[in-house]
Tab-separated table of C-alpha atoms in Angstrom:
chain	number	residue	atom	x	y	z
A	1	GLU	CA	80.632	32.463	-7.944
A	2	ALA	CA	78.422	31.651	-10.914
A	3	GLY	CA	75.183	29.889	-10.111
A	4	VAL	CA	73.483	26.880	-11.648
A	5	ALA	CA	72.615	27.636	-15.263
A	6	GLN	CA	69.636	26.093	-17.011
A	7	SER	CA	68.280	26.458	-20.514
A	8	PRO	CA	65.877	27.068	-22.017
A	9	ARG	CA	63.827	29.052	-19.492
A	10	TYR	CA	60.545	28.292	-21.240
A	11	LYS	CA	59.435	25.642	-23.721
A	12	ILE	CA	56.081	24.894	-25.294
A	13	ILE	CA	55.661	21.641	-27.226
A	14	GLU	CA	52.856	19.459	-28.469
A	15	LYS	CA	52.190	16.099	-26.875
A	16	ARG	CA	54.213	13.238	-28.340
A	17	GLN	CA	57.051	15.604	-29.278
A	18	SER	CA	60.465	15.359	-27.659
A	19	VAL	CA	62.275	17.996	-25.614
A	20	ALA	CA	65.632	18.373	-23.910
A	21	PHE	CA	66.784	20.521	-21.036
A	22	TRP	CA	70.344	21.471	-20.205
A	23	CYS	CA	72.003	22.184	-16.872
A	24	ASN	CA	75.453	23.520	-16.029
A	25	PRO	CA	76.142	23.109	-12.303
A	26	ILE	CA	78.417	25.202	-10.142
A	27	SER	CA	82.038	24.386	-10.848
A	28	GLY	CA	83.392	21.658	-8.579
A	29	HIS	CA	80.004	20.416	-7.397
A	30	ALA	CA	79.971	16.632	-7.503
A	31	THR	CA	76.252	16.093	-6.893
A	32	LEU	CA	73.636	17.090	-9.451
A	33	TYR	CA	69.867	16.740	-9.137
A	34	TRP	CA	66.933	17.041	-11.517
A	35	TYR	CA	63.567	17.811	-9.928
A	36	GLN	CA	60.093	18.093	-11.394
A	37	GLN	CA	57.820	20.710	-9.820
A	38	ILE	CA	54.186	20.548	-10.855
A	39	LEU	CA	52.154	23.683	-10.157
A	40	GLY	CA	51.116	23.839	-6.512
A	41	GLN	CA	53.349	20.962	-5.408
A	42	GLY	CA	56.790	20.547	-3.914
A	43	PRO	CA	59.697	19.514	-6.134
A	44	LYS	CA	59.934	15.767	-6.780
A	45	LEU	CA	63.319	14.157	-7.385
A	46	LEU	CA	63.707	12.629	-10.825
A	47	ILE	CA	67.371	11.698	-10.764
A	48	GLN	CA	70.499	12.290	-8.688
A	49	PHE	CA	74.050	12.035	-10.014
A	50	GLN	CA	77.259	11.740	-8.052
A	51	ASN	CA	79.948	12.865	-10.511
A	52	ASN	CA	78.809	11.018	-13.646
A	53	GLY	CA	77.230	8.044	-11.869
A	54	VAL	CA	73.525	7.690	-11.043
A	55	VAL	CA	72.763	7.530	-7.311
A	56	ASP	CA	68.960	7.540	-7.432
A	57	ASP	CA	66.604	7.376	-10.410
A	58	SER	CA	63.801	5.459	-8.738
A	59	GLN	CA	61.183	8.100	-9.593
A	60	LEU	CA	62.302	8.721	-13.167
A	61	PRO	CA	59.701	7.467	-15.693
A	62	LYS	CA	62.261	5.575	-17.688
A	63	ASP	CA	59.927	4.737	-20.546
A	64	ARG	CA	59.976	8.391	-21.585
A	65	PHE	CA	62.565	10.262	-19.518
A	66	SER	CA	66.315	9.952	-19.783
A	67	ALA	CA	69.206	11.881	-18.313
A	68	GLU	CA	72.939	11.906	-18.594
A	69	ARG	CA	75.807	13.776	-17.060
A	70	LEU	CA	78.743	14.038	-19.371
A	71	LYS	CA	82.201	13.904	-17.777
A	72	GLY	CA	80.644	14.638	-14.410
A	73	VAL	CA	79.848	18.243	-15.330
A	74	ASP	CA	76.924	19.328	-17.561
A	75	SER	CA	73.723	17.357	-17.656
A	76	THR	CA	70.794	16.957	-20.022
A	77	LEU	CA	67.296	15.708	-19.279
A	78	LYS	CA	65.189	14.455	-22.179
A	79	ILE	CA	61.525	13.611	-22.513
A	80	GLN	CA	60.396	11.520	-25.467
A	81	PRO	CA	57.491	11.452	-26.131
A	82	ALA	CA	55.999	14.148	-23.946
A	83	LYS	CA	52.574	13.830	-22.313
A	84	LEU	CA	50.247	16.550	-21.087
A	85	GLU	CA	51.020	15.624	-17.467
A	86	ASP	CA	54.700	16.452	-18.039
A	87	SER	CA	53.815	20.156	-17.924
A	88	ALA	CA	55.887	21.405	-14.995
A	89	VAL	CA	58.978	23.333	-14.013
A	90	TYR	CA	62.142	21.255	-14.250
A	91	LEU	CA	64.729	22.286	-11.698
A	92	CYS	CA	68.402	21.472	-11.696
A	93	ALA	CA	70.439	21.732	-8.517
A	94	SER	CA	74.020	21.053	-7.545
A	95	ARG	CA	75.767	20.374	-4.299
A	96	LYS	CA	79.403	20.217	-3.268
A	97	GLY	CA	80.649	16.834	-2.057
A	98	GLU	CA	78.709	13.786	-0.926
A	99	GLY	CA	77.668	14.811	2.545
A	100	ALA	CA	74.219	15.848	3.658
A	101	ASN	CA	75.474	18.952	5.474
A	102	THR	CA	75.985	21.194	2.503
A	103	GLU	CA	73.274	23.229	0.864
A	104	ALA	CA	72.061	22.647	-2.668
A	105	PHE	CA	71.990	25.507	-5.151
A	106	PHE	CA	69.120	25.647	-7.613
A	107	GLY	CA	68.851	27.009	-11.109
A	108	GLN	CA	65.942	29.171	-12.278
A	109	GLY	CA	64.256	26.168	-13.840
A	110	THR	CA	62.748	25.383	-17.225
A	111	ARG	CA	59.000	25.825	-17.479
A	112	LEU	CA	57.602	23.188	-19.844
A	113	THR	CA	54.098	23.426	-21.252
A	114	VAL	CA	52.781	20.454	-23.200
A	115	VAL	CA	49.709	21.216	-25.326
B	1	ALA	CA	63.204	6.311	4.008
B	2	GLN	CA	62.903	10.013	4.671
B	3	SER	CA	59.855	12.245	4.378
B	4	VAL	CA	58.654	15.728	5.242
B	5	THR	CA	55.203	16.923	6.240
B	6	GLN	CA	54.396	20.603	6.097
B	7	LEU	CA	51.325	20.939	8.232
B	8	ASP	CA	49.791	23.991	6.559
B	9	SER	CA	49.361	24.541	2.836
B	10	HIS	CA	48.598	28.253	3.393
B	11	VAL	CA	49.355	30.643	6.259
B	12	SER	CA	47.980	34.187	6.343
B	13	VAL	CA	49.404	36.882	8.621
B	14	SER	CA	49.274	40.634	8.902
B	15	GLU	CA	52.393	42.698	8.394
B	16	GLY	CA	54.255	43.101	11.687
B	17	THR	CA	52.821	39.953	13.297
B	18	PRO	CA	54.752	36.728	14.002
B	19	VAL	CA	55.138	33.963	11.433
B	20	LEU	CA	55.069	30.224	12.205
B	21	LEU	CA	55.449	27.632	9.444
B	22	ARG	CA	55.315	24.077	10.694
B	23	CYS	CA	57.379	21.117	9.497
B	24	ASN	CA	57.667	17.536	10.734
B	25	TYR	CA	60.150	15.065	9.332
B	26	SER	CA	60.912	11.388	9.276
B	27	SER	CA	64.403	10.023	8.731
B	28	SER	CA	66.255	6.789	9.356
B	29	TYR	CA	69.444	8.671	10.147
B	30	SER	CA	70.362	11.873	11.919
B	31	PRO	CA	69.131	14.279	9.294
B	32	SER	CA	70.162	17.614	7.947
B	33	LEU	CA	67.199	19.947	7.544
B	34	PHE	CA	66.742	23.002	5.376
B	35	TRP	CA	64.184	25.698	4.682
B	36	TYR	CA	64.051	27.122	1.177
B	37	VAL	CA	61.957	30.037	-0.080
B	38	GLN	CA	60.556	30.442	-3.578
B	39	HIS	CA	59.275	33.813	-4.721
B	40	PRO	CA	57.048	33.887	-7.827
B	41	ASN	CA	59.008	33.135	-10.980
B	42	LYS	CA	62.226	32.973	-8.990
B	43	GLY	CA	64.555	30.126	-8.106
B	44	LEU	CA	64.724	28.376	-4.751
B	45	GLN	CA	66.821	30.226	-2.182
B	46	LEU	CA	68.195	28.780	1.040
B	47	LEU	CA	66.865	30.446	4.193
B	48	LEU	CA	68.670	28.340	6.778
B	49	LYS	CA	70.004	24.868	7.539
B	50	TYR	CA	70.420	22.528	10.495
B	51	THR	CA	73.368	20.126	10.383
B	52	SER	CA	73.665	18.718	13.949
B	53	ALA	CA	75.290	21.748	15.531
B	54	ALA	CA	73.141	24.239	17.463
B	55	THR	CA	69.472	23.256	17.562
B	56	LEU	CA	68.337	26.874	17.140
B	57	VAL	CA	69.338	28.007	13.693
B	58	LYS	CA	69.303	31.586	12.452
B	59	GLY	CA	68.863	32.341	8.785
B	60	ILE	CA	68.540	35.253	6.441
B	61	ASN	CA	65.927	38.022	6.658
B	62	GLY	CA	65.234	37.441	10.360
B	63	PHE	CA	64.011	33.848	10.046
B	64	GLU	CA	64.994	31.138	12.479
B	65	ALA	CA	64.102	27.498	13.113
B	66	GLU	CA	64.455	25.113	16.022
B	67	PHE	CA	65.332	21.445	15.609
B	68	LYS	CA	63.430	19.296	18.129
B	69	LYS	CA	64.450	15.666	17.848
B	70	SER	CA	61.894	14.441	20.391
B	71	GLU	CA	59.088	15.987	18.347
B	72	THR	CA	60.730	15.359	14.934
B	73	SER	CA	59.962	18.969	14.098
B	74	PHE	CA	61.780	21.867	12.450
B	75	HIS	CA	59.362	24.802	12.541
B	76	LEU	CA	60.250	28.114	10.888
B	77	THR	CA	59.536	31.379	12.706
B	78	LYS	CA	59.954	35.099	12.300
B	79	PRO	CA	59.010	37.683	14.941
B	80	SER	CA	57.553	40.239	12.565
B	81	ALA	CA	56.317	39.599	9.020
B	82	HIS	CA	57.137	41.924	6.160
B	83	MET	CA	55.266	42.227	2.895
B	84	SER	CA	58.335	40.956	1.056
B	85	ASP	CA	58.096	37.646	2.978
B	86	ALA	CA	55.083	36.608	0.903
B	87	ALA	CA	56.285	33.520	-0.956
B	88	GLU	CA	56.210	29.731	-0.846
B	89	TYR	CA	58.349	27.998	1.739
B	90	PHE	CA	59.687	24.451	1.533
B	91	CYS	CA	61.014	22.277	4.321
B	92	VAL	CA	63.648	19.819	3.083
B	93	VAL	CA	65.271	16.789	4.728
B	94	SER	CA	68.543	15.147	3.750
B	95	ASP	CA	69.828	12.039	5.454
B	96	ARG	CA	73.450	10.981	5.835
B	97	GLY	CA	73.205	8.250	3.250
B	98	TYR	CA	73.228	9.360	-0.350
B	99	SER	CA	72.305	12.959	0.525
B	100	THR	CA	69.038	12.849	-1.365
B	101	LEU	CA	66.966	15.969	-0.764
B	102	THR	CA	63.280	15.326	-0.034
B	103	PHE	CA	60.895	18.274	-0.159
B	104	GLY	CA	57.659	18.928	1.648
B	105	LYS	CA	54.637	20.068	-0.341
B	106	GLY	CA	55.226	23.688	0.563
B	107	THR	CA	53.483	26.387	2.592
B	108	MET	CA	52.291	29.539	0.897
B	109	LEU	CA	52.767	32.545	3.182
B	110	LEU	CA	50.372	35.416	2.543
B	111	VAL	CA	51.093	38.781	4.187
B	112	SER	CA	48.409	41.446	4.309
B	113	PRO	CA	48.976	45.151	5.056
C-alpha cells in the first residue's frame, strides 16, 4: 500500500513570500491532518479534515494560513505571507474512518525555512 | 479537552539496559493511546497502540506499554536497549469524539555503547 505523499520535501523562502505544500493521503482514508512541528517540539495540529469538511482548525493562524481538501482526497496548505517563525516541518497524516481506534499514517514532511 | 505530558525530555541509557519512557494523559472520554517514533530525517512510525482491549500492549522492535487508567499513564518500556533505538518518541492521545490526535512534546532517547 502506498504511503502518504508530500511535496516538496524542502523549501526555502524569504519572509513575506507565499508557499504551498501538497499532500496525497492513502487511498480511502477519510481523515486528513496537517501538523506543524517546530524544531525540538511535538507536532501541533493545524487543521483536520473529515472527507472534504473541516473538523478542527482552531489552531490554524487564519490570517496567513489556509488549507483545502479537494474532493475529499488531495490537500494543499498555503502560507501567505510567511514569517520567520513559520520555519518548521509540516506533516500530513491520514487515517481510515472516523474512529479513534485506527492509527494515523504520516508523510515524510516538508521542511520549510523562512529567511 | 485532551492532553499528553511526557515527563522526560531526554532519557539516556546504555545498550542492553532497560528503557522507560513516561507518559501521562488527560481525556474527557475513554481514549485511544499511541506511541510513535521519529528517527532523524525520517517520518513518524507507529510503535504500538492501545484501543480499550488488553491493557498491556506489545509493539514492534520489542517495545511494550501498559495502560493504567487509575494513574492515567501509558509508559513505554523495552527490556534491553539497542543502539538503533536512539530516536525521539512521542506519546499521542485520541479521544472518541472527532478523533483528533494530540501529541506530547517528545522524549529523546539516547543510547550509549
